[in-house]
Amino acid sequence: MEDKICIITGANSGIGKATALGLAKMNAVVVMLCRSKDTGKIAQKEIISESGNKKVDLLLCDLSSHEQIRKFVSEFKQKYQNLHVLINNAGVMASKRKLSVDGFEMNFAVNHLAPFLLTNLLLDVLKKSTPSRIVNVSSGGHRMAKMDFDDLQSENKKHRLMRVYGVSKLAFMLFSYELSRILDGTGVTVNTLHPGLVNTNLGREMSKFGRGFGKLFFKNPEKGAETSIYLASSPEVEGITGKYYIKKEQKESSKESYNEEYARRLWEISATLTKLE
Ligand SMILES: NC(=O)c1ccc[n+]([C@@H]2O[C@H](COP(=O)([O-])OP(=O)(O)OC[C@H]3O[C@@H](n4cnc5c(N)ncnc54)[C@H](OP(=O)(O)O)[C@@H]3O)[C@@H](O)[C@H]2O)c1
């Protein structure tokens, strides 16, 4: 991974931070996409000091804003000529219904629309840098969801967290598989993963009991980052695309995630919602 340029979204916390540290230890050029300057800077300092690698950059972006995503991409392209690995790791579990600045349900906005837009805007530089890899951190939670194209923003139903979060991750899976088909033969691979149950800040809006349970029984972020690091760096997965991994092994995702008609339909809708040309 020497001098390979890697973007990791949500790199200040949890799995993303552990992934950034893992890649920094491999001497990659790590670009941390974070929304908070304060926590981003603290994490950047820790990663540099723990890895001994100074090539750890911090670029700010709130992924719930399409304007900020576009700004991030233009800033990145001004600084860097290549991109070898994009890890779409950032995610939220918004337990109460809230809308992004662009007016989209927050789980759907951050977990699906943001990586859809970010990845599409970075495709030119990924294609220029082949062999290059896109690693999408999804969730086993996608299995709990069904696509409802008449209510993608969950406006008409009660805001049940695991359903709304699950829909956002199922949409992310459909997008990932469609992207892998579109990019087939270009030298850019796209794979998704479930990191397992990991003790991070993701459940910050959950009950005290839920958070306590996570602390006791979930794995640590370093363990949770293993599959992301594997997909980003291992020669074993060179050229492999369109697959879903758990614990570094290929697994089947839900039946619905392989629905190509849904994937094409969702792509059209997502392109319209993000004003992708
Ligand atoms: N933990 C698990 O058990 C588990 C299981 C399955 C899947 N996952 C997935 O793993 C990924 C990493 O989550 P984690 O468990 O490591 O949780 P985490 O500690 O909460 O990390 C999530 C990261 O995403 C960032 N983020 C959230 N909203 C953002 C926004 N609008 N703009 C920019 N960055 C934003 C967070 O930034 P802030 O720190 O500023 O909030 C944080 O850096 C997520 O996609 C999650 O869905 C986790």
Coordinates of N, CA, C and O in Angstrom, one line a residue, residues 18-122:
A18 N -10.1 3.1 12.9 CA -9.2 1.9 13.0 C -8.8 1.5 11.6 O -7.6 1.1 11.4
T19 N -9.6 1.7 10.6 CA -9.3 1.4 9.2 C -8.2 2.4 8.7 O -7.2 2.0 8.1
A20 N -8.4 3.7 9.0 CA -7.4 4.7 8.7 C -6.0 4.4 9.3 O -5.0 4.5 8.6
L21 N -6.0 4.0 10.6 CA -4.8 3.6 11.3 C -4.1 2.4 10.6 O -2.9 2.4 10.3
G22 N -4.9 1.4 10.3 CA -4.4 0.2 9.7 C -3.7 0.5 8.3 O -2.6 0.0 8.0
L23 N -4.4 1.4 7.5 CA -3.8 1.7 6.2 C -2.6 2.6 6.4 O -1.6 2.5 5.6
A24 N -2.6 3.5 7.4 CA -1.5 4.4 7.6 C -0.2 3.5 8.0 O 0.9 3.8 7.6
K25 N -0.5 2.5 8.8 CA 0.6 1.6 9.2 C 1.2 0.9 8.0 O 2.3 0.4 8.0
M26 N 0.4 0.7 6.9 CA 0.9 0.1 5.7 C 1.6 1.1 4.8 O 1.8 0.9 3.6
N27 N 1.7 2.4 5.3 CA 2.4 3.4 4.6 C 1.6 4.0 3.4 O 2.2 4.6 2.5
A28 N 0.3 3.9 3.5 CA -0.5 4.5 2.4 C -0.6 6.0 2.7 O -0.3 6.5 3.8
V29 N -1.1 6.7 1.7 CA -1.5 8.1 1.9 C -2.9 8.1 2.3 O -3.8 7.7 1.6
V30 N -3.2 8.6 3.5 CA -4.6 8.5 4.1 C -5.2 9.8 4.1 O -4.7 10.8 4.6
V31 N -6.4 9.9 3.4 CA -7.2 11.1 3.4 C -8.4 10.9 4.2 O -9.3 10.1 3.9
M32 N -8.5 11.5 5.4 CA -9.6 11.3 6.3 C -10.7 12.3 5.9 O -10.5 13.5 6.0
L33 N -11.9 11.8 5.6 CA -13.0 12.7 5.4 C -13.8 12.7 6.7 O -14.3 11.7 7.1
C34 N -13.9 13.9 7.3 CA -14.6 14.0 8.6 C -15.4 15.3 8.6 O -15.1 16.2 7.9
R35 N -16.5 15.2 9.4 CA -17.3 16.5 9.4 C -16.9 17.4 10.5 O -17.2 18.6 10.4
S36 N -16.2 16.9 11.5 CA -15.8 17.9 12.6 C -14.3 18.1 12.6 O -13.5 17.2 12.7
K37 N -14.0 19.4 12.6 CA -12.6 19.8 12.6 C -11.9 19.3 13.9 O -10.8 18.7 13.9
D38 N -12.6 19.5 15.0 CA -12.0 19.2 16.3 C -11.7 17.7 16.4 O -10.6 17.3 16.7
T39 N -12.7 16.8 16.2 CA -12.5 15.4 16.4 C -11.6 14.8 15.3 O -10.9 13.9 15.5
G40 N -11.8 15.4 14.1 CA -10.9 15.0 13.0 C -9.4 15.3 13.3 O -8.6 14.4 13.1
K41 N -9.1 16.4 13.8 CA -7.7 16.8 14.1 C -7.2 15.9 15.2 O -6.0 15.4 15.1
I42 N -8.0 15.6 16.2 CA -7.5 14.7 17.3 C -7.2 13.3 16.8 O -6.1 12.8 17.0
A43 N -8.1 12.8 15.9 CA -7.9 11.5 15.4 C -6.7 11.5 14.4 O -5.8 10.5 14.5
Q44 N -6.5 12.5 13.6 CA -5.4 12.6 12.7 C -4.1 12.6 13.5 O -3.1 11.8 13.1
K45 N -4.0 13.3 14.6 CA -2.8 13.4 15.4 C -2.5 12.0 16.0 O -1.3 11.5 15.9
E46 N -3.5 11.3 16.5 CA -3.3 10.0 17.0 C -2.8 9.0 16.0 O -1.9 8.2 16.2
I47 N -3.4 9.1 14.8 CA -3.1 8.1 13.7 C -1.6 8.3 13.3 O -0.9 7.4 13.1
I48 N -1.2 9.6 13.2 CA 0.1 9.9 12.8 C 1.1 9.4 13.8 O 2.1 8.8 13.5
S49 N 0.8 9.7 15.1 CA 1.7 9.3 16.1 C 1.8 7.8 16.3 O 2.8 7.2 16.5
E50 N 0.6 7.1 16.2 CA 0.6 5.6 16.3 C 1.3 4.9 15.2 O 1.8 3.8 15.3
S51 N 1.1 5.5 14.0 CA 1.6 4.7 12.8 C 3.0 5.2 12.4 O 3.7 4.5 11.6
G52 N 3.4 6.4 12.8 CA 4.7 6.9 12.4 C 4.6 7.4 10.9 O 5.6 7.7 10.3
N53 N 3.4 7.5 10.3 CA 3.2 7.9 9.0 C 2.7 9.3 9.0 O 1.6 9.5 9.5
K54 N 3.4 10.2 8.3 CA 2.9 11.6 8.4 C 2.0 11.9 7.2 O 1.4 13.0 7.2
K55 N 1.8 11.0 6.3 CA 1.0 11.3 5.1 C -0.5 11.0 5.4 O -1.1 10.2 4.8
V56 N -1.0 11.7 6.5 CA -2.3 11.5 6.9 C -3.0 12.9 6.8 O -2.7 13.7 7.7
D57 N -3.9 13.0 5.9 CA -4.5 14.3 5.6 C -5.9 14.4 6.2 O -6.6 13.3 6.3
L58 N -6.4 15.6 6.5 CA -7.8 15.7 6.9 C -8.5 16.7 6.1 O -8.1 17.8 5.9
L59 N -9.6 16.2 5.5 CA -10.4 17.2 4.7 C -11.9 17.1 5.3 O -12.4 16.0 5.6
L60 N -12.4 18.3 5.4 CA -13.7 18.4 6.1 C -14.9 18.3 5.2 O -14.8 18.8 4.1
C61 N -15.9 17.6 5.6 CA -17.1 17.5 4.8 C -18.3 16.9 5.6 O -18.1 15.8 6.2
D62 N -19.4 17.5 5.6 CA -20.6 16.9 6.2 C -21.3 16.2 5.1 O -21.8 16.9 4.2
L63 N -21.3 14.9 5.2 CA -21.9 14.1 4.1 C -23.4 14.2 3.9 O -24.0 13.7 3.0
S64 N -24.1 14.9 4.9 CA -25.5 15.1 4.8 C -25.8 16.3 3.9 O -27.0 16.6 3.6
S65 N -24.8 16.9 3.4 CA -25.0 18.1 2.5 C -24.4 17.8 1.1 O -23.2 17.6 1.0
H66 N -25.2 17.9 0.1 CA -24.7 17.6 -1.3 C -23.7 18.7 -1.7 O -22.7 18.5 -2.4
E67 N -23.9 19.9 -1.2 CA -23.0 21.0 -1.6 C -21.6 20.8 -1.0 O -20.6 21.0 -1.6
Q68 N -21.6 20.3 0.3 CA -20.3 20.0 0.9 C -19.6 18.8 0.3 O -18.4 18.8 0.2
I69 N -20.4 17.8 -0.2 CA -19.7 16.7 -0.9 C -19.0 17.2 -2.2 O -17.9 16.9 -2.5
R70 N -19.7 18.1 -2.9 CA -19.2 18.6 -4.2 C -17.9 19.5 -3.8 O -16.9 19.4 -4.6
K71 N -18.0 20.2 -2.7 CA -16.8 21.0 -2.3 C -15.6 20.1 -2.0 O -14.5 20.4 -2.3
F72 N -15.9 19.0 -1.2 CA -14.9 18.1 -0.8 C -14.2 17.5 -2.1 O -13.0 17.5 -2.1
V73 N -15.0 17.1 -3.0 CA -14.4 16.5 -4.2 C -13.5 17.5 -5.0 O -12.4 17.1 -5.4
S74 N -14.0 18.7 -5.1 CA -13.1 19.7 -5.8 C -11.8 20.0 -5.0 O -10.8 20.1 -5.6
E75 N -11.9 20.0 -3.7 CA -10.7 20.2 -2.9 C -9.8 19.0 -3.0 O -8.6 19.2 -3.2
F76 N -10.4 17.8 -3.0 CA -9.5 16.6 -3.1 C -8.8 16.6 -4.5 O -7.6 16.4 -4.5
K77 N -9.5 16.9 -5.5 CA -8.9 16.9 -6.9 C -7.9 18.0 -7.1 O -7.0 17.8 -7.9
Q78 N -8.0 19.1 -6.3 CA -7.0 20.1 -6.4 C -5.7 19.6 -5.8 O -4.6 20.0 -6.2
K79 N -5.8 18.8 -4.7 CA -4.6 18.4 -4.0 C -4.0 17.1 -4.5 O -2.8 16.9 -4.4
Y80 N -4.9 16.2 -5.1 CA -4.4 14.9 -5.4 C -4.7 14.5 -6.9 O -5.8 14.9 -7.3
Q81 N -3.8 13.9 -7.5 CA -4.0 13.5 -9.0 C -4.6 12.1 -9.1 O -5.2 11.8 -10.1
N82 N -4.5 11.3 -8.0 CA -4.9 9.9 -8.1 C -5.7 9.5 -6.9 O -5.7 10.2 -5.8
L83 N -6.5 8.4 -7.0 CA -7.2 7.9 -5.9 C -7.3 6.3 -6.1 O -7.8 5.9 -7.1
H84 N -6.6 5.6 -5.2 CA -6.5 4.2 -5.4 C -7.6 3.4 -4.6 O -8.0 2.3 -5.0
V85 N -8.0 4.0 -3.5 CA -9.0 3.3 -2.6 C -9.9 4.3 -2.1 O -9.5 5.3 -1.5
L86 N -11.2 4.1 -2.3 CA -12.3 4.9 -1.6 C -13.0 4.0 -0.7 O -13.6 3.0 -1.1
I87 N -13.0 4.3 0.6 CA -13.8 3.5 1.6 C -14.9 4.3 2.1 O -14.8 5.3 2.8
N88 N -16.1 4.0 1.6 CA -17.3 4.6 2.1 C -17.7 4.0 3.4 O -18.4 3.0 3.4
N89 N -17.2 4.6 4.5 CA -17.4 4.0 5.8 C -18.4 4.7 6.6 O -19.2 4.1 7.4
A90 N -18.5 6.1 6.5 CA -19.3 6.9 7.4 C -20.8 6.4 7.4 O -21.3 6.0 6.3
G91 N -21.4 6.5 8.5 CA -22.8 6.0 8.6 C -23.4 6.6 9.8 O -22.7 7.0 10.8
V92 N -24.7 6.6 9.8 CA -25.5 7.1 11.0 C -26.6 6.1 11.3 O -27.1 5.4 10.4
M93 N -27.0 6.1 12.5 CA -28.3 5.4 12.9 C -29.1 6.5 13.6 O -28.9 6.8 14.8
A94 N -29.9 7.2 12.8 CA -30.7 8.4 13.3 C -32.0 7.8 13.8 O -32.8 7.4 13.0
S95 N -32.2 7.7 15.1 CA -33.3 7.0 15.7 C -34.6 7.8 15.6 O -35.7 7.3 15.7
K96 N -34.5 9.2 15.5 CA -35.7 10.0 15.4 C -35.7 10.5 14.0 O -34.6 10.8 13.4
R97 N -36.9 10.7 13.4 CA -36.9 11.2 12.0 C -36.4 12.6 12.0 O -36.8 13.5 12.7
K98 N -35.4 12.8 11.2 CA -34.9 14.2 10.9 C -34.4 14.3 9.4 O -34.1 13.2 8.8
L99 N -34.4 15.5 8.9 CA -34.1 15.7 7.5 C -32.7 16.3 7.4 O -32.3 17.2 8.2
S100 N -32.1 16.0 6.3 CA -30.8 16.6 6.0 C -31.1 18.0 5.5 O -32.2 18.4 5.2
V101 N -30.0 18.8 5.3 CA -30.1 20.2 4.8 C -30.8 20.2 3.4 O -31.4 21.1 3.0
D102 N -30.6 19.1 2.7 CA -31.2 19.0 1.3 C -32.7 18.4 1.4 O -33.3 18.3 0.3
G103 N -33.1 18.1 2.6 CA -34.5 17.7 2.8 C -34.7 16.2 2.7 O -35.9 15.8 2.5
F104 N -33.7 15.4 2.9 CA -33.9 13.9 2.8 C -33.8 13.3 4.2 O -33.0 13.8 5.0
E105 N -34.5 12.2 4.4 CA -34.4 11.5 5.6 C -33.0 11.2 5.9 O -32.2 10.7 5.1
M106 N -32.5 11.4 7.2 CA -31.1 11.4 7.5 C -30.4 10.1 7.3 O -29.2 10.1 6.8
N107 N -31.0 9.0 7.6 CA -30.3 7.7 7.4 C -30.1 7.5 5.9 O -29.0 7.1 5.5
F108 N -31.1 7.7 5.1 CA -31.1 7.6 3.7 C -30.1 8.5 3.1 O -29.3 8.2 2.2
A109 N -30.0 9.8 3.6 CA -29.1 10.8 3.1 C -27.7 10.4 3.3 O -26.8 10.5 2.4
V110 N -27.3 10.0 4.5 CA -25.9 9.8 4.9 C -25.4 8.4 4.4 O -24.3 8.2 4.0
N111 N -26.3 7.4 4.6 CA -25.9 6.0 4.3 C -26.0 5.6 2.9 O -25.4 4.7 2.4
H112 N -26.9 6.3 2.1 CA -27.0 5.9 0.7 C -26.7 7.1 -0.3 O -25.8 7.0 -1.1
L113 N -27.4 8.2 -0.1 CA -27.3 9.3 -1.1 C -25.9 9.9 -1.1 O -25.3 10.2 -2.2
A114 N -25.3 10.0 0.1 CA -23.9 10.6 0.2 C -22.9 9.7 -0.5 O -22.2 10.2 -1.4
P115 N -22.8 8.4 -0.2 CA -21.8 7.6 -0.9 C -22.1 7.5 -2.4 O -21.2 7.4 -3.3
F116 N -23.4 7.6 -2.8 CA -23.8 7.5 -4.2 C -23.2 8.7 -4.9 O -22.5 8.6 -6.0
L117 N -23.4 9.9 -4.3 CA -22.9 11.1 -5.0 C -21.3 11.2 -4.9 O -20.7 11.5 -5.9
L118 N -20.8 11.0 -3.8 CA -19.3 11.1 -3.6 C -18.6 10.2 -4.5 O -17.7 10.6 -5.2
T119 N -19.1 8.9 -4.6 CA -18.4 7.9 -5.5 C -18.5 8.3 -6.9 O -17.5 8.3 -7.7
N120 N -19.7 8.7 -7.3 CA -19.8 9.1 -8.7 C -19.0 10.3 -9.1 O -18.4 10.3 -10.2
L121 N -18.8 11.2 -8.2 CA -18.0 12.4 -8.5 C -16.5 12.1 -8.5 O -15.7 12.8 -9.1
L122 N -16.1 10.9 -7.9 CA -14.7 10.6 -7.8 C -14.4 9.5 -8.9 O -13.2 9.1 -9.0

